[in-house]
Coordinates of C-alpha atoms in Angstrom, one line a residue:
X20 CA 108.2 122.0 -62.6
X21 CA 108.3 125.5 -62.5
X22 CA 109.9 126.0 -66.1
X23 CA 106.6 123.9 -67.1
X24 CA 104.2 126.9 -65.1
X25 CA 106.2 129.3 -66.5
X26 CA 105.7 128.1 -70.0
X27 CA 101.9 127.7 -69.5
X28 CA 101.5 131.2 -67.9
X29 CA 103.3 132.6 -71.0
X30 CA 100.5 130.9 -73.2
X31 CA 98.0 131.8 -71.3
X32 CA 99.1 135.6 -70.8
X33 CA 99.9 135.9 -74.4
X34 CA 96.5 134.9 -75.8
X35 CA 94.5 136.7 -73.1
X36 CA 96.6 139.9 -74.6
X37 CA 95.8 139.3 -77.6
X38 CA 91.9 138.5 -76.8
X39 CA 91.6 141.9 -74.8
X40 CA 93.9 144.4 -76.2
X41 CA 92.6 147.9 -77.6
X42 CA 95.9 148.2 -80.2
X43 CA 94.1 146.5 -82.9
X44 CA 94.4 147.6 -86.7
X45 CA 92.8 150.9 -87.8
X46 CA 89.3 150.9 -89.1
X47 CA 89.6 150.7 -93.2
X48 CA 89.0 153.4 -95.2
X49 CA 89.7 151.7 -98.8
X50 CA 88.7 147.9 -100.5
X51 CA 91.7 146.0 -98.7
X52 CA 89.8 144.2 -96.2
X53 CA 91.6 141.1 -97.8
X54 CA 94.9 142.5 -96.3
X55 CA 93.4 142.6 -92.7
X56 CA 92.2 138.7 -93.5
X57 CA 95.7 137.8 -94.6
X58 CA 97.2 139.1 -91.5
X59 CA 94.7 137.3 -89.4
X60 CA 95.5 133.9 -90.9
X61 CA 98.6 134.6 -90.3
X62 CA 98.1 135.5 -86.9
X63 CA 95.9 132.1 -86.0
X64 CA 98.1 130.1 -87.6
X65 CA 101.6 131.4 -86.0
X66 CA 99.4 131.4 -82.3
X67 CA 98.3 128.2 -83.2
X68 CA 102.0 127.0 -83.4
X69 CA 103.0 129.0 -80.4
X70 CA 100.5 127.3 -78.0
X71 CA 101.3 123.8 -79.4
X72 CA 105.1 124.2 -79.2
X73 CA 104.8 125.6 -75.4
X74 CA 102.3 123.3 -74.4
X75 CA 104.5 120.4 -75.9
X76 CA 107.5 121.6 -74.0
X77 CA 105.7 122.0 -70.8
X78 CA 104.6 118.4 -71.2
X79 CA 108.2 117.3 -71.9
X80 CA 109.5 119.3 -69.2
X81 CA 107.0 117.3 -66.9
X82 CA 106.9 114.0 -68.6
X83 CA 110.5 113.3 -68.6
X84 CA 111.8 115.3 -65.4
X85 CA 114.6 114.2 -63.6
X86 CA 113.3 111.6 -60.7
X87 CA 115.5 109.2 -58.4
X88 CA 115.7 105.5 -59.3
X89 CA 113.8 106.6 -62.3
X90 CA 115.7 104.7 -66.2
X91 CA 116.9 107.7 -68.7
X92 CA 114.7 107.5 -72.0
X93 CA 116.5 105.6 -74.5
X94 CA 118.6 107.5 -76.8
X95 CA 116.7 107.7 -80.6
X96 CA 118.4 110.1 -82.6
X97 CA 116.8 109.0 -85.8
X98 CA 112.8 108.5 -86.2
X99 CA 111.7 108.8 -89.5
X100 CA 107.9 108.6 -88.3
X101 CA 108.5 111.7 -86.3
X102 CA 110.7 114.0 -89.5
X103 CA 107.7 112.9 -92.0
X104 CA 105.1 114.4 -89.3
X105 CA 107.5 117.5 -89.0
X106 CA 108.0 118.3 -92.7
X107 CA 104.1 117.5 -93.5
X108 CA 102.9 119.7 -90.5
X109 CA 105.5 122.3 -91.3
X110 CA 104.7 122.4 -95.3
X111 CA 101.2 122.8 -94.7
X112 CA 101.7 125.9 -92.3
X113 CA 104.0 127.8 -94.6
X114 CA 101.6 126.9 -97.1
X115 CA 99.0 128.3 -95.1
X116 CA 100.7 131.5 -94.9
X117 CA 102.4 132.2 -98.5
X118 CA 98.7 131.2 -100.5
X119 CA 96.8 133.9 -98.9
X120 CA 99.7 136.4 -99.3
X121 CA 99.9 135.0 -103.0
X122 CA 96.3 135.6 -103.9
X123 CA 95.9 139.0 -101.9
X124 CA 99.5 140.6 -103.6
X125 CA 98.4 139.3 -107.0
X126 CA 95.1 141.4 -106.9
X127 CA 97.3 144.4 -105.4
X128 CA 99.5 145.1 -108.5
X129 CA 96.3 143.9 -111.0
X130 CA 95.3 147.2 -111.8
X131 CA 91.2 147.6 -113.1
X132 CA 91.6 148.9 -116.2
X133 CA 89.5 151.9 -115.8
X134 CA 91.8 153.0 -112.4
X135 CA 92.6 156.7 -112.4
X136 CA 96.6 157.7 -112.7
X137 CA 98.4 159.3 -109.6
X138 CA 102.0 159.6 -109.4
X139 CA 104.2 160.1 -106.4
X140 CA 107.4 161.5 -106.5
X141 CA 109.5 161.0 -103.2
X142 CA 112.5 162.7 -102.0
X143 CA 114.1 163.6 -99.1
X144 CA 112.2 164.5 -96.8
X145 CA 108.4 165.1 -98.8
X146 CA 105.9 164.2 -101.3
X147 CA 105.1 165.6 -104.9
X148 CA 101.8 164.9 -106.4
X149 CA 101.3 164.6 -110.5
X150 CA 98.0 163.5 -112.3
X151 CA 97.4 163.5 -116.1
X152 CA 95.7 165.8 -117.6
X153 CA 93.1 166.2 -120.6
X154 CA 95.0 163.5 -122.5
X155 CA 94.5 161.1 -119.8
X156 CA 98.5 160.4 -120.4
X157 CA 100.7 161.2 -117.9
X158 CA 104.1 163.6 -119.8
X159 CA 107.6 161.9 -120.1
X160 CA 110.5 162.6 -117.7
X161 CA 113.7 162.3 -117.4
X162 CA 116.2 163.0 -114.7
X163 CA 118.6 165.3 -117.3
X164 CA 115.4 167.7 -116.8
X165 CA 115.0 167.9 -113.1
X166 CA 115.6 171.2 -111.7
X167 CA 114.2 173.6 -108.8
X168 CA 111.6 174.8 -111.2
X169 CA 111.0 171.4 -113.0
X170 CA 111.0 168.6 -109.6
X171 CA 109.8 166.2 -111.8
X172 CA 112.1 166.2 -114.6
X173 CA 109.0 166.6 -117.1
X174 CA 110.3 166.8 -121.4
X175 CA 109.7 170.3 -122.1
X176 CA 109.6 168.5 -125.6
X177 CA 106.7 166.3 -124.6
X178 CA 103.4 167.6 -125.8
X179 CA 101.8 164.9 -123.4
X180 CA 103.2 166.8 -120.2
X181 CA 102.3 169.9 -120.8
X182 CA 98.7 169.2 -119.8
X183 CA 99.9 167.5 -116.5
X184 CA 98.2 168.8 -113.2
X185 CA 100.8 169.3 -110.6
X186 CA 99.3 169.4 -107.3
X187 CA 101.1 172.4 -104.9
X188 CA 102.1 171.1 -101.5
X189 CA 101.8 168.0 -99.5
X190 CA 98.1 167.1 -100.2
X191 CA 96.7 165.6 -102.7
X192 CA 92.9 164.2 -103.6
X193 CA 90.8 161.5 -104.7
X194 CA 87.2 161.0 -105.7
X195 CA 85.6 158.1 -103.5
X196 CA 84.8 154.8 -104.6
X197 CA 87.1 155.1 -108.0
X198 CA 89.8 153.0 -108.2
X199 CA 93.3 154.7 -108.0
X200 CA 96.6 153.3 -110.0
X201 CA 99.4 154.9 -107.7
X202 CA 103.2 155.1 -109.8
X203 CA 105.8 156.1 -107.3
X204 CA 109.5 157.1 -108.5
X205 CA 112.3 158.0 -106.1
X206 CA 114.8 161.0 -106.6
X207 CA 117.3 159.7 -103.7
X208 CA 117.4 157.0 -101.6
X209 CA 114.7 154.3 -100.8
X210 CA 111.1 155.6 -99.3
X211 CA 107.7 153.8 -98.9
X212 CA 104.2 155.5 -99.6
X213 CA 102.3 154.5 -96.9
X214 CA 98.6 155.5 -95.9
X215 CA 97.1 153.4 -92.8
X216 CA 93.8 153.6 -92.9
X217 CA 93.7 152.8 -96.7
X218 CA 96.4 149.8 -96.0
X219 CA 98.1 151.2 -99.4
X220 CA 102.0 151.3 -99.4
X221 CA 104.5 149.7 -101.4
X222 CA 108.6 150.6 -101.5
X223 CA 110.3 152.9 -104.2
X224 CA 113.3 151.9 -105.5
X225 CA 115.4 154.9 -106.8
X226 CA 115.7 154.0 -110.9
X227 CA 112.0 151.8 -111.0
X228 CA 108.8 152.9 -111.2
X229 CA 106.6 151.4 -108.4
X230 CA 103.0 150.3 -108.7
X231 CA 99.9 149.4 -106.4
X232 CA 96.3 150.4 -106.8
X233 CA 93.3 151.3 -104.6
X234 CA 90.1 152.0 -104.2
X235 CA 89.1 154.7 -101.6
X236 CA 85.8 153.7 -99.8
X237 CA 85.6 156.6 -96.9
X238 CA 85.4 160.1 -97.4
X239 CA 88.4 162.0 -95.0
X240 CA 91.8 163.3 -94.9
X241 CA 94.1 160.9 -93.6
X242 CA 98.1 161.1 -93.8
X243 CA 100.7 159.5 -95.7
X244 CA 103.9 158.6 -94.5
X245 CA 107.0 157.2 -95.3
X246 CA 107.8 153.3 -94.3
X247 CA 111.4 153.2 -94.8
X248 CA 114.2 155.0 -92.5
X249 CA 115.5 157.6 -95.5
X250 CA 117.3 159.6 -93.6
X251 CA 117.3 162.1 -90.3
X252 CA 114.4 163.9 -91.6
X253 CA 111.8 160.4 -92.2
X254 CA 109.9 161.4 -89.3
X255 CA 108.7 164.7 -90.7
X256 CA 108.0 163.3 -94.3
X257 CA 104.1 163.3 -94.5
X258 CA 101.3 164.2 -96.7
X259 CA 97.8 163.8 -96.9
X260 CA 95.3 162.2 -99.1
X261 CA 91.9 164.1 -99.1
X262 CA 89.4 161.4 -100.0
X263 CA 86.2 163.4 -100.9
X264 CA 82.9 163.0 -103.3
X265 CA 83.2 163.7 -107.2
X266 CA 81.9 167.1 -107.4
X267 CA 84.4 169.0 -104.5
X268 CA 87.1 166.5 -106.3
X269 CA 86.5 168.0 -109.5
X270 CA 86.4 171.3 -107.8
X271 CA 89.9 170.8 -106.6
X272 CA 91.4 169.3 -109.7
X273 CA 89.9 172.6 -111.6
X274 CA 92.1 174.3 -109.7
X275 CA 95.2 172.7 -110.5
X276 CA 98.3 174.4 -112.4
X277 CA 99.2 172.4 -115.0
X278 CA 103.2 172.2 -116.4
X279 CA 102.6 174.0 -119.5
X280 CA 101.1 177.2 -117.7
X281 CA 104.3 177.0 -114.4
X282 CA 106.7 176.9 -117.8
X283 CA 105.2 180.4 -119.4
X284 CA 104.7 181.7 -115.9
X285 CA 108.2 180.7 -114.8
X286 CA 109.4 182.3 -118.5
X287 CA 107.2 185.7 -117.8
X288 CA 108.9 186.2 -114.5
X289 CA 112.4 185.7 -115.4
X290 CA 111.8 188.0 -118.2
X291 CA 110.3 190.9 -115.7
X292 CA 113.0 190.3 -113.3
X293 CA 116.1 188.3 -114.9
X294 CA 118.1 189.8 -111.9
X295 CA 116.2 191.3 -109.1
X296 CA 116.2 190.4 -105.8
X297 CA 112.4 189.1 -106.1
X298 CA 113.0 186.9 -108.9
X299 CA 116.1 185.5 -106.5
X300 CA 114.4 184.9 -103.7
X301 CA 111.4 183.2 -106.1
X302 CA 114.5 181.3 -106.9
X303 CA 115.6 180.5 -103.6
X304 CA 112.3 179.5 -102.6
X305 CA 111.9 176.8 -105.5
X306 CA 115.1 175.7 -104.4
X307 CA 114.0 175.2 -100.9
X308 CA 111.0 172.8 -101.8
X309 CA 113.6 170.9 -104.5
X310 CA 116.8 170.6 -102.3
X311 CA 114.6 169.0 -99.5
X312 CA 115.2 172.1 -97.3
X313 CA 111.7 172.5 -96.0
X314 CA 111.8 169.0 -94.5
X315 CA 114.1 170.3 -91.8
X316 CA 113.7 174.0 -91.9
X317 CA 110.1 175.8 -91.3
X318 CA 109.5 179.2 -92.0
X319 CA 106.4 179.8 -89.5
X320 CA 108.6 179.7 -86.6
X321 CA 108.4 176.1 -85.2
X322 CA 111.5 173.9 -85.5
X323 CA 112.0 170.7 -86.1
X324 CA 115.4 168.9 -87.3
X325 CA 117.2 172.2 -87.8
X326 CA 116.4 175.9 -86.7
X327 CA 113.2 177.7 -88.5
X328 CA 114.7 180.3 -90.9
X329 CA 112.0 182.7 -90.0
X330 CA 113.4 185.6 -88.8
X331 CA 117.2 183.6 -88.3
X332 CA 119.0 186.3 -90.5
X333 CA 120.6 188.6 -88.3
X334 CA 120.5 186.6 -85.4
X335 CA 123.0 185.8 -82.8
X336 CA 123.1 181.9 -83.3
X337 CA 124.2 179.6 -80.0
X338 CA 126.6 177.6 -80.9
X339 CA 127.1 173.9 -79.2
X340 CA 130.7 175.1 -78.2
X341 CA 129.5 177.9 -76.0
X342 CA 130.1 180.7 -78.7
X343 CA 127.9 182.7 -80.9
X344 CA 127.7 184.0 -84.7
X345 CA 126.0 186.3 -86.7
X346 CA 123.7 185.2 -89.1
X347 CA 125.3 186.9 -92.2
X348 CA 125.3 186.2 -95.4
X349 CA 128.7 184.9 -95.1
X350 CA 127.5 182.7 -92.6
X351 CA 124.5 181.2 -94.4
X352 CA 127.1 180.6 -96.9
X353 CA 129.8 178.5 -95.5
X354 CA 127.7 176.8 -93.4
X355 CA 125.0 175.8 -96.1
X356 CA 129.1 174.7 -98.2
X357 CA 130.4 173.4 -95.2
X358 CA 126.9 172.3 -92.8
X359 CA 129.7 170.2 -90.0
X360 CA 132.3 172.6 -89.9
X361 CA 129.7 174.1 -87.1
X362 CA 127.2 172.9 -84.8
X363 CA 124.2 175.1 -83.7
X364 CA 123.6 174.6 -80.2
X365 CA 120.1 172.5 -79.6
X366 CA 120.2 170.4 -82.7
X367 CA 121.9 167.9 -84.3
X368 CA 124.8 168.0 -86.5
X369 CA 123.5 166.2 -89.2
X370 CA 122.7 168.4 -92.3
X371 CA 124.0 167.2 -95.2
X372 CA 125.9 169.1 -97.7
X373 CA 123.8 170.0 -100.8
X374 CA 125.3 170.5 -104.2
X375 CA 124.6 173.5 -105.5
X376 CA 125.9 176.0 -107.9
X377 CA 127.0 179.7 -107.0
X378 CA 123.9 181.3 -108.4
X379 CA 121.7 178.3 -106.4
X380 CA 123.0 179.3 -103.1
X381 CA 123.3 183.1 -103.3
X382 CA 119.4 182.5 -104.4
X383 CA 118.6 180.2 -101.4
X384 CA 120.7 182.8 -99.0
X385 CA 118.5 185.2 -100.1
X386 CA 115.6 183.8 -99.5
X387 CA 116.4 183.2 -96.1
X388 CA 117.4 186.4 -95.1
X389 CA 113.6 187.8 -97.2
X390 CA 112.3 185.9 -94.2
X391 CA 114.2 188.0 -91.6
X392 CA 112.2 189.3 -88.8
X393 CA 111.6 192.8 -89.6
X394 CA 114.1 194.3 -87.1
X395 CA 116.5 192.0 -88.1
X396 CA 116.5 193.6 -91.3
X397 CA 115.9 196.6 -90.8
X398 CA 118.7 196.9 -89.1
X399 CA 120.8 194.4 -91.7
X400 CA 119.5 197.2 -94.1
X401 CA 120.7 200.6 -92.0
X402 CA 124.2 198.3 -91.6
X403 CA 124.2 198.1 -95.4
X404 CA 123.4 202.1 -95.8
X405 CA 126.4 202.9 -94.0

């Protein structure tokens, strides 16, 4: 008897829960309202189950309770009435909950034919942002081209690219109320592109390009995240989608660099410095967005899955065995070579090591000491003097 209360005051606490709780799903900021329909089918029709099968076991555990003098039920272990009833009632739930799914994923990946192009380019741990440009076409890539100055492996030889808006940072825009064709592509390991509000995600596979499309129906910023556990540094890979009206769009887009104009930019700089210091730490710096770095590192100061470079060369670094280094430049070195030979106290030990060629990391090295704090170099410097 008290199984059978037990039972019932499961039911009965679960879909009171469910009735009054404030965790609901986030108010839409896109068309997908069909999503938010899907999952409440799917929600009535599993609760729906849920009550019946507890109720039925409560009954059972009542019904046919163990009492004195009372005959044992006789022993059927074959009914066909009862399997047809099962694998009816059971074929019309799952139908239930695959045709809605069906419908709504069809629609999903059926992209209007006059949706605007934006690709996504994930990598551990952050977000790149491409559009097309004047052509409307978005430039061939391929991954023989990929480098710290070229992230997204664009053909230099492709006169489509060169007109390709590359958007700088970790927020991107879109006009509201036109739909949006997003292509993802993956440079590592498998991420999702996932904004809440707008109920937009889908996973990308490294080697495909993935494909969903929406339509953004409030104006706001809201963040993008990555669904998929791709690595130590997931939690920290975000970005932002600025939904906004046409004009500040076009504003924004205005704005934009395009691929053809980094490429003679890039060209004019290494001509004016093809071996200073600033065109090394310019270097260094690309390197640090390419590599991943900045998903772990900051250079304002706070931390987050390793130390903040700013003003770390030159330091005295804890270690986790109770001894200390200089931050050197022979330091940043082996450690960047060998990142689990040591382990800085207060973080985990969980960098990976980074391929990169002697030129990459005397370039990356000396972009971290440029962000020294100023004693720190100044007194690197009068060390240097002497």
């Amino acid at each position: 008897m008290t199984i059978a209360v037990v039972l019932l005051l499961i039911v009965v606490a679960s879909v009171a829960f469910h009735a009054v709780n404030p965790w609901w799903t986030t108010p839409l900021a896109s068309n997908w309202q069909r999503m938010d329909d899907t999952l409440t089918i799917t929600l009535l029709i599993t609760g729906l189950f849920f009550v019946v099968i507890n109720l039925f076991l409560a009954y059972t555990v009542v019904r046919f309770r163990h009492r004195e003098g009372r005959r044992v039920a006789p022993h059927a272990p074959e009914s066909r009435t009862l399997e047809r009833w099962l694998i009816g009632g059971t074929t019309v739930g799952i139908m239930a909950l695959l045709a809605p799914g069906l419908v709504v994923y069809a629609n999903y990946v059926r992209t209007p034919h006059d949706a605007r192009v934006l690709e996504v380019l994930g990598q551990q741990w952050q977000w790149r942002f491409r559009l097309p440009g004047a052509d409307g076409k978005l430039g061939a890539t391929d991954a023989r081209f990929v480098s710290a100055a070229n992230p997204f492996g664009l053909d230099p030889a492709d006169a489509a690219g060169l007109d390709d808006l590359l958007v700088p940072g970790d927020e991107v825009h879109l006009p509201i109320g036109q739909p949006v064709l997003v292509l993802m592509r993956s440079h590592d390991v498998l991420h999702d592109f996932f904004v809440p509000p707008i109920r937009a995600r889908m996973n990308i596979v490294p080697g495909q390009v993935s494909r969903f499309w929406f339509t953004p129906t409030v104006a706001g910023r809201y963040e993008a995240l990555c669904a998929q556990l791709c690595g130590v540094g997931h939690p920290n890979m975000r970005g932002f989608v600025v939904v906004e009206d046409a004009a500040a769009y076009d504003a924004w887009r205005t704005a934009l660099p395009t691929f053809g104009a980094m490429q003679l930019a890039q060209a004019a700089k290494a001509a004016q410095a093809p071996a200073g210091g600033g065109g090394r730490v310019d270097q260094g710096r690309a390197l640090a967005d390419t590599k991943g770095c900045v998903a772990c590192h900051t250079i304002d100061g706070s931390t987050r899955v390793g130390p903040t470079w700013k003003g770390l060369y030159g330091k005295n670094e804890s270690m986790a065995d109770g001894s200390t280094a200089l931050v050197d430049e022979a330091y940043l070195r082996s450690f960047i070579r060998d990142p689990q030979a040591r382990h800085v106290k207060g973080f985990p030990p969980v960098m990976p090591k980074i391929d990169l060629s002697d030129e990459e990391l005397a370039a990356l090295v000396a972009y971290i000491q440029s962000l020294g704090s100023p004693p720190a170099q100044a007194a690197t410097e009068q060390k240097a003097a002497r």
